[in-house]
């Protein structure tokens, strides 16, 4: 069985959410980050950087939430057939971790970046319910988790982005979200 390693309030919850969405059984291994379990030799063999999340799937080890999401989508038949559509999903997963997360959650960037990031997302969600169209997918787990963390962690006024607010509400009501992220 796949093992997912994480800590309290870590990005492991994003992977948990996606595993719940696609119905893949897993064992969650909670590391006590305060006690430094993520820096012990046993865990450093899984992720030499000592960060969470990481997975062990048989003999295969992988870390970085975006890479894990893409691996799971590919392995479990959740990626589209064409290279172009796959590249768009990689684009969104990369955007979530490299652009959206730092733009919103790094305080020095927030005031400047929030409108640049949320206005185009709002326009997308005015036209369609999910990033890639009518169906929830791995891109939504990556981007949606970052957006859903805004009301959980920050006191940002999102009223200028009503379609983003509706999207956050829509994904937050999903049973897999509640057990994956809501249960973190």
mmCIF file of C-alpha atoms in Angstrom:
data_model
loop_
_atom_site.group_PDB
_atom_site.id
_atom_site.type_symbol
_atom_site.label_atom_id
_atom_site.label_comp_id
_atom_site.label_asym_id
_atom_site.label_seq_id
_atom_site.Cartn_x
_atom_site.Cartn_y
_atom_site.Cartn_z
ATOM 1 C CA UNK A 1 0.000 0.000 0.000
ATOM 2 C CA UNK A 2 1.159 3.511 -0.800
ATOM 3 C CA UNK A 3 2.535 5.392 2.199
ATOM 4 C CA UNK A 4 2.126 9.156 2.440
ATOM 5 C CA UNK A 5 4.399 10.962 4.880
ATOM 6 C CA UNK A 6 3.359 14.314 6.251
ATOM 7 C CA UNK A 7 3.216 16.581 9.233
ATOM 8 C CA UNK A 8 0.531 18.621 10.908
ATOM 9 C CA UNK A 9 -0.593 21.499 8.696
ATOM 10 C CA UNK A 10 1.607 20.455 5.769
ATOM 11 C CA UNK A 11 1.093 20.109 2.050
ATOM 12 C CA UNK A 12 0.599 16.402 2.657
ATOM 13 C CA UNK A 13 -3.078 17.321 3.079
ATOM 14 C CA UNK A 14 -3.189 18.254 -0.631
ATOM 15 C CA UNK A 15 -1.968 14.772 -1.544
ATOM 16 C CA UNK A 16 -4.422 13.216 0.935
ATOM 17 C CA UNK A 17 -7.242 15.142 -0.746
ATOM 18 C CA UNK A 18 -6.259 13.918 -4.200
ATOM 19 C CA UNK A 19 -5.831 10.315 -3.028
ATOM 20 C CA UNK A 20 -9.341 10.516 -1.559
ATOM 21 C CA UNK A 21 -10.687 12.029 -4.810
ATOM 22 C CA UNK A 22 -9.337 9.206 -6.951
ATOM 23 C CA UNK A 23 -10.099 6.470 -4.430
ATOM 24 C CA UNK A 24 -6.555 5.173 -3.956
ATOM 25 C CA UNK A 25 -5.941 3.465 -0.606
ATOM 26 C CA UNK A 26 -2.984 4.780 1.361
ATOM 27 C CA UNK A 27 -1.417 4.753 4.777
ATOM 28 C CA UNK A 28 -0.764 8.179 6.247
ATOM 29 C CA UNK A 29 2.413 8.402 8.309
ATOM 30 C CA UNK A 30 2.318 11.478 10.534
ATOM 31 C CA UNK A 31 5.795 12.758 11.302
ATOM 32 C CA UNK A 32 6.332 14.828 14.417
ATOM 33 C CA UNK A 33 8.048 17.784 12.811
ATOM 34 C CA UNK A 34 8.547 19.528 16.174
ATOM 35 C CA UNK A 35 10.527 16.503 17.360
ATOM 36 C CA UNK A 36 12.536 16.461 14.110
ATOM 37 C CA UNK A 37 11.281 13.106 12.799
ATOM 38 C CA UNK A 38 11.603 14.486 9.257
ATOM 39 C CA UNK A 39 15.344 14.899 9.828
ATOM 40 C CA UNK A 40 16.003 11.351 11.006
ATOM 41 C CA UNK A 41 18.088 9.028 8.774
ATOM 42 C CA UNK A 42 15.107 6.740 8.013
ATOM 43 C CA UNK A 43 13.087 9.622 6.576
ATOM 44 C CA UNK A 44 16.074 11.272 4.873
ATOM 45 C CA UNK A 45 16.407 8.057 2.833
ATOM 46 C CA UNK A 46 12.946 8.832 1.447
ATOM 47 C CA UNK A 47 13.524 12.564 1.054
ATOM 48 C CA UNK A 48 17.106 13.752 1.481
ATOM 49 C CA UNK A 49 15.825 17.349 1.722
ATOM 50 C CA UNK A 50 13.861 16.409 4.841
ATOM 51 C CA UNK A 51 10.600 18.060 3.791
ATOM 52 C CA UNK A 52 7.069 16.677 3.607
ATOM 53 C CA UNK A 53 5.093 15.395 1.836
ATOM 54 C CA UNK A 54 6.732 12.317 0.412
ATOM 55 C CA UNK A 55 5.366 8.988 -0.758
ATOM 56 C CA UNK A 56 6.674 5.465 -0.895
ATOM 57 C CA UNK A 57 4.875 3.357 -3.496
ATOM 58 C CA UNK A 58 6.445 -0.086 -3.437
ATOM 59 C CA UNK A 59 10.141 0.595 -3.986
ATOM 60 C CA UNK A 60 9.485 4.015 -5.527
ATOM 61 C CA UNK A 61 10.061 7.165 -3.445
ATOM 62 C CA UNK A 62 8.895 10.633 -4.456
ATOM 63 C CA UNK A 63 8.678 14.013 -2.762
ATOM 64 C CA UNK A 64 7.331 17.490 -3.621
ATOM 65 C CA UNK A 65 3.542 17.798 -3.576
ATOM 66 C CA UNK A 66 3.228 18.793 -7.243
ATOM 67 C CA UNK A 67 5.374 15.901 -8.457
ATOM 68 C CA UNK A 68 3.396 13.494 -6.278
ATOM 69 C CA UNK A 69 0.072 14.784 -7.631
ATOM 70 C CA UNK A 70 1.231 14.403 -11.232
ATOM 71 C CA UNK A 71 2.611 10.909 -10.573
ATOM 72 C CA UNK A 72 -0.655 9.798 -8.977
ATOM 73 C CA UNK A 73 -2.728 11.223 -11.830
ATOM 74 C CA UNK A 74 -0.536 9.493 -14.413
ATOM 75 C CA UNK A 75 -0.389 6.177 -12.553
ATOM 76 C CA UNK A 76 -4.130 6.008 -11.961
ATOM 77 C CA UNK A 77 -5.292 6.992 -15.436
ATOM 78 C CA UNK A 78 -6.369 10.545 -14.588
ATOM 79 C CA UNK A 79 -4.257 12.348 -17.183
ATOM 80 C CA UNK A 80 -5.678 13.231 -20.602
ATOM 81 C CA UNK A 81 -4.478 11.459 -23.716
ATOM 82 C CA UNK A 82 -2.729 14.288 -25.523
ATOM 83 C CA UNK A 83 0.678 15.693 -24.672
ATOM 84 C CA UNK A 84 -0.735 19.210 -24.993
ATOM 85 C CA UNK A 85 -3.484 18.593 -22.403
ATOM 86 C CA UNK A 86 -0.984 16.907 -20.095
ATOM 87 C CA UNK A 87 1.333 19.902 -20.426
ATOM 88 C CA UNK A 88 -1.518 22.233 -19.447
ATOM 89 C CA UNK A 89 -2.067 20.205 -16.279
ATOM 90 C CA UNK A 90 1.667 20.332 -15.489
ATOM 91 C CA UNK A 91 1.467 24.082 -16.084
ATOM 92 C CA UNK A 92 -1.328 24.473 -13.491
ATOM 93 C CA UNK A 93 0.359 22.250 -10.897
ATOM 94 C CA UNK A 94 3.613 24.177 -11.335
ATOM 95 C CA UNK A 95 1.714 27.479 -11.183
ATOM 96 C CA UNK A 96 0.112 26.455 -7.872
ATOM 97 C CA UNK A 97 3.416 25.732 -6.165
ATOM 98 C CA UNK A 98 5.794 28.164 -7.859
ATOM 99 C CA UNK A 99 3.578 31.199 -8.491
ATOM 100 C CA UNK A 100 0.218 31.147 -6.695
ATOM 101 C CA UNK A 101 1.454 29.900 -3.312
ATOM 102 C CA UNK A 102 4.366 32.353 -3.021
ATOM 103 C CA UNK A 103 2.283 35.173 -4.504
ATOM 104 C CA UNK A 104 -0.454 34.817 -1.903
ATOM 105 C CA UNK A 105 1.310 33.438 1.151
ATOM 106 C CA UNK A 106 4.570 35.414 1.126
ATOM 107 C CA UNK A 107 3.495 38.610 2.817
ATOM 108 C CA UNK A 108 5.980 40.826 0.954
ATOM 109 C CA UNK A 109 4.420 39.729 -2.381
ATOM 110 C CA UNK A 110 0.754 39.573 -1.392
ATOM 111 C CA UNK A 111 -0.572 43.080 -2.089
ATOM 112 C CA UNK A 112 1.116 43.275 -5.488
ATOM 113 C CA UNK A 113 0.504 39.697 -6.625
ATOM 114 C CA UNK A 114 -3.011 38.895 -5.375
ATOM 115 C CA UNK A 115 -4.894 40.921 -8.023
ATOM 116 C CA UNK A 116 -2.553 39.702 -10.797
ATOM 117 C CA UNK A 117 -3.247 36.090 -9.801
ATOM 118 C CA UNK A 118 -6.883 36.125 -8.764
ATOM 119 C CA UNK A 119 -8.335 38.321 -11.534
ATOM 120 C CA UNK A 120 -7.463 35.866 -14.352
ATOM 121 C CA UNK A 121 -8.533 32.899 -12.200
ATOM 122 C CA UNK A 122 -11.828 34.660 -11.546
ATOM 123 C CA UNK A 123 -12.318 35.065 -15.311
ATOM 124 C CA UNK A 124 -11.647 31.356 -15.862
ATOM 125 C CA UNK A 125 -14.142 30.340 -13.164
ATOM 126 C CA UNK A 126 -16.769 32.687 -14.605
ATOM 127 C CA UNK A 127 -16.684 30.509 -17.744
ATOM 128 C CA UNK A 128 -16.234 27.008 -16.312
ATOM 129 C CA UNK A 129 -16.517 25.227 -12.956
ATOM 130 C CA UNK A 130 -12.974 23.786 -12.897
ATOM 131 C CA UNK A 131 -9.572 24.756 -14.284
ATOM 132 C CA UNK A 132 -9.651 22.338 -17.218
ATOM 133 C CA UNK A 133 -13.383 22.636 -17.917
ATOM 134 C CA UNK A 134 -16.371 20.782 -16.496
ATOM 135 C CA UNK A 135 -14.554 18.070 -14.546
ATOM 136 C CA UNK A 136 -12.522 18.186 -11.357
ATOM 137 C CA UNK A 137 -8.923 17.075 -11.933
ATOM 138 C CA UNK A 138 -5.438 17.062 -10.494
ATOM 139 C CA UNK A 139 -4.920 20.711 -11.521
ATOM 140 C CA UNK A 140 -7.826 21.606 -9.218
ATOM 141 C CA UNK A 141 -6.233 19.738 -6.317
ATOM 142 C CA UNK A 142 -3.053 21.788 -6.765
ATOM 143 C CA UNK A 143 -4.543 25.234 -7.455
ATOM 144 C CA UNK A 144 -7.728 24.687 -5.446
ATOM 145 C CA UNK A 145 -5.837 23.780 -2.310
ATOM 146 C CA UNK A 146 -3.840 27.018 -2.472
ATOM 147 C CA UNK A 147 -7.033 29.009 -2.987
ATOM 148 C CA UNK A 148 -8.886 27.141 -0.223
ATOM 149 C CA UNK A 149 -6.046 27.896 2.200
ATOM 150 C CA UNK A 150 -6.673 31.648 1.775
ATOM 151 C CA UNK A 151 -9.832 31.803 3.927
ATOM 152 C CA UNK A 152 -8.364 29.215 6.331
ATOM 153 C CA UNK A 153 -5.106 31.078 6.968
ATOM 154 C CA UNK A 154 -5.436 34.700 5.860
ATOM 155 C CA UNK A 155 -7.882 37.524 6.348
ATOM 156 C CA UNK A 156 -7.997 38.541 2.687
ATOM 157 C CA UNK A 157 -11.026 40.213 1.205
ATOM 158 C CA UNK A 158 -11.903 38.107 -1.845
ATOM 159 C CA UNK A 159 -15.145 39.954 -2.672
ATOM 160 C CA UNK A 160 -13.605 41.333 -5.893
ATOM 161 C CA UNK A 161 -13.288 37.720 -7.108
ATOM 162 C CA UNK A 162 -16.780 36.192 -6.703
ATOM 163 C CA UNK A 163 -16.128 33.316 -9.115
ATOM 164 C CA UNK A 164 -12.992 32.383 -7.129
ATOM 165 C CA UNK A 165 -15.057 32.480 -3.921
ATOM 166 C CA UNK A 166 -17.666 30.204 -5.560
ATOM 167 C CA UNK A 167 -14.904 27.848 -6.719
ATOM 168 C CA UNK A 168 -13.437 27.651 -3.210
ATOM 169 C CA UNK A 169 -16.911 26.879 -1.838
ATOM 170 C CA UNK A 170 -17.536 24.256 -4.549
ATOM 171 C CA UNK A 171 -14.290 22.364 -3.947
ATOM 172 C CA UNK A 172 -14.499 22.724 -0.149
ATOM 173 C CA UNK A 173 -17.849 20.937 -0.177
ATOM 174 C CA UNK A 174 -16.425 17.859 -1.904
ATOM 175 C CA UNK A 175 -16.350 14.843 0.466
ATOM 176 C CA UNK A 176 -12.719 14.057 -0.463
ATOM 177 C CA UNK A 177 -11.704 17.650 0.339
ATOM 178 C CA UNK A 178 -13.361 17.389 3.745
ATOM 179 C CA UNK A 179 -11.543 14.155 4.585
ATOM 180 C CA UNK A 180 -8.232 15.168 2.977
ATOM 181 C CA UNK A 181 -7.780 18.834 3.822
ATOM 182 C CA UNK A 182 -10.598 19.375 6.279
ATOM 183 C CA UNK A 183 -9.242 16.512 8.383
ATOM 184 C CA UNK A 184 -5.661 17.826 8.442
#
